[in-house]
PDB file of C-alpha atoms in Angstrom:
ATOM      1  CA  GLN A   1      38.739 109.476  -7.762  1.00  0.00           C
ATOM      2  CA  GLY A   2      40.587 106.681  -8.035  1.00  0.00           C
ATOM      3  CA  ARG A   3      38.734 105.138 -11.005  1.00  0.00           C
ATOM      4  CA  HIS A   4      38.969 108.620 -13.040  1.00  0.00           C
ATOM      5  CA  LYS A   5      42.974 108.500 -12.770  1.00  0.00           C
ATOM      6  CA  ALA A   6      42.984 104.754 -13.518  1.00  0.00           C
ATOM      7  CA  PHE A   7      41.163 105.218 -16.663  1.00  0.00           C
ATOM      8  CA  SER A   8      43.017 108.592 -17.374  1.00  0.00           C
ATOM      9  CA  THR A   9      46.261 106.495 -17.697  1.00  0.00           C
ATOM     10  CA  CYS A  10      44.789 103.361 -19.384  1.00  0.00           C
ATOM     11  CA  PHE A  11      42.623 105.330 -21.986  1.00  0.00           C
ATOM     12  CA  PRO A  12      45.863 106.848 -24.140  1.00  0.00           C
ATOM     13  CA  HIS A  13      46.814 103.031 -24.074  1.00  0.00           C
ATOM     14  CA  LEU A  14      43.848 101.635 -25.262  1.00  0.00           C
ATOM     15  CA  ALA A  15      43.797 104.079 -27.952  1.00  0.00           C
ATOM     16  CA  VAL A  16      46.991 103.268 -28.869  1.00  0.00           C
ATOM     17  CA  VAL A  17      46.514  99.547 -29.317  1.00  0.00           C
ATOM     18  CA  SER A  18      42.882  99.723 -30.427  1.00  0.00           C
ATOM     19  CA  LEU A  19      44.103 101.958 -33.295  1.00  0.00           C
ATOM     20  CA  PHE A  20      47.150  98.936 -33.765  1.00  0.00           C
ATOM     21  CA  ILE A  21      44.631  96.088 -34.036  1.00  0.00           C
ATOM     22  CA  SER A  22      42.015  97.845 -35.868  1.00  0.00           C
ATOM     23  CA  THR A  23      44.377  98.710 -38.742  1.00  0.00           C
ATOM     24  CA  GLY A  24      45.791  95.887 -39.309  1.00  0.00           C
ATOM     25  CA  MET A  25      42.547  93.918 -39.150  1.00  0.00           C
ATOM     26  CA  PHE A  26      41.317  95.894 -42.074  1.00  0.00           C
ATOM     27  CA  ALA A  27      44.590  96.115 -43.942  1.00  0.00           C
ATOM     28  CA  TYR A  28      44.612  92.055 -44.157  1.00  0.00           C
ATOM     29  CA  LEU A  29      41.189  91.310 -44.141  1.00  0.00           C
ATOM     30  CA  LYS A  30      39.945  94.104 -46.117  1.00  0.00           C
ATOM     31  CA  PRO A  31      38.857  92.591 -50.370  1.00  0.00           C
ATOM     32  CA  PRO A  32      40.903  92.711 -53.137  1.00  0.00           C
ATOM     33  CA  SER A  33      38.707  95.169 -54.951  1.00  0.00           C
ATOM     34  CA  ILE A  34      38.847  98.177 -52.559  1.00  0.00           C
ATOM     35  CA  SER A  35      42.656  97.867 -53.068  1.00  0.00           C
ATOM     36  CA  SER A  36      44.949 101.079 -53.784  1.00  0.00           C
ATOM     37  CA  PRO A  37      48.407 102.510 -53.287  1.00  0.00           C
ATOM     38  CA  SER A  38      47.224 105.443 -51.635  1.00  0.00           C
ATOM     39  CA  LEU A  39      44.816 103.244 -49.306  1.00  0.00           C
ATOM     40  CA  ASP A  40      47.586 100.777 -48.654  1.00  0.00           C
ATOM     41  CA  LEU A  41      50.085 104.064 -47.668  1.00  0.00           C
ATOM     42  CA  VAL A  42      47.851 105.156 -45.187  1.00  0.00           C
ATOM     43  CA  LEU A  43      46.732 101.729 -43.586  1.00  0.00           C
ATOM     44  CA  ALA A  44      50.762 101.127 -43.425  1.00  0.00           C
ATOM     45  CA  VAL A  45      51.926 104.330 -41.743  1.00  0.00           C
ATOM     46  CA  LEU A  46      48.842 104.267 -38.941  1.00  0.00           C
ATOM     47  CA  TYR A  47      49.913 100.743 -38.489  1.00  0.00           C
ATOM     48  CA  SER A  48      53.693 100.739 -38.167  1.00  0.00           C
ATOM     49  CA  VAL A  49      54.202 104.962 -37.615  1.00  0.00           C
ATOM     50  CA  VAL A  50      51.570 106.314 -35.055  1.00  0.00           C
ATOM     51  CA  PRO A  51      51.565 104.406 -32.317  1.00  0.00           C
ATOM     52  CA  PRO A  52      55.566 104.244 -31.785  1.00  0.00           C
ATOM     53  CA  ALA A  53      55.062 107.888 -32.317  1.00  0.00           C
ATOM     54  CA  VAL A  54      52.496 108.376 -30.256  1.00  0.00           C
ATOM     55  CA  ASN A  55      54.108 106.309 -27.187  1.00  0.00           C
ATOM     56  CA  PRO A  56      56.370 109.019 -25.826  1.00  0.00           C
ATOM     57  CA  LEU A  57      53.436 111.762 -25.431  1.00  0.00           C
ATOM     58  CA  ILE A  58      51.495 108.749 -23.313  1.00  0.00           C
ATOM     59  CA  TYR A  59      54.618 108.626 -20.976  1.00  0.00           C
ATOM     60  CA  SER A  60      55.552 112.444 -21.051  1.00  0.00           C
ATOM     61  CA  MET A  61      51.558 112.504 -19.833  1.00  0.00           C
ATOM     62  CA  ARG A  62      51.629 110.149 -17.452  1.00  0.00           C
ATOM     63  CA  ASN A  63      55.139 111.141 -16.022  1.00  0.00           C
ATOM     64  CA  GLN A  64      53.337 114.458 -15.140  1.00  0.00           C
ATOM     65  CA  GLU A  65      50.227 113.114 -13.800  1.00  0.00           C
ATOM     66  CA  LEU A  66      52.863 111.572 -11.551  1.00  0.00           C
ATOM     67  CA  LYS A  67      54.974 114.219 -10.578  1.00  0.00           C
TER      68      LYS A  67
END
């Protein structure tokens, strides 16, 4: 049960970090031939807006588990 609780606490953080790193890597390592303004906009939103927006959700779930 302790491992399950630790995994359930760490999983959302790992998901956000992996999203942050993978979109950043894709944005900088993609070939210029597949560059489009809409793809760049989606990557920018995923890279800069989604991780900070998800952090309050993660901490609220964690606080409910602690209560």
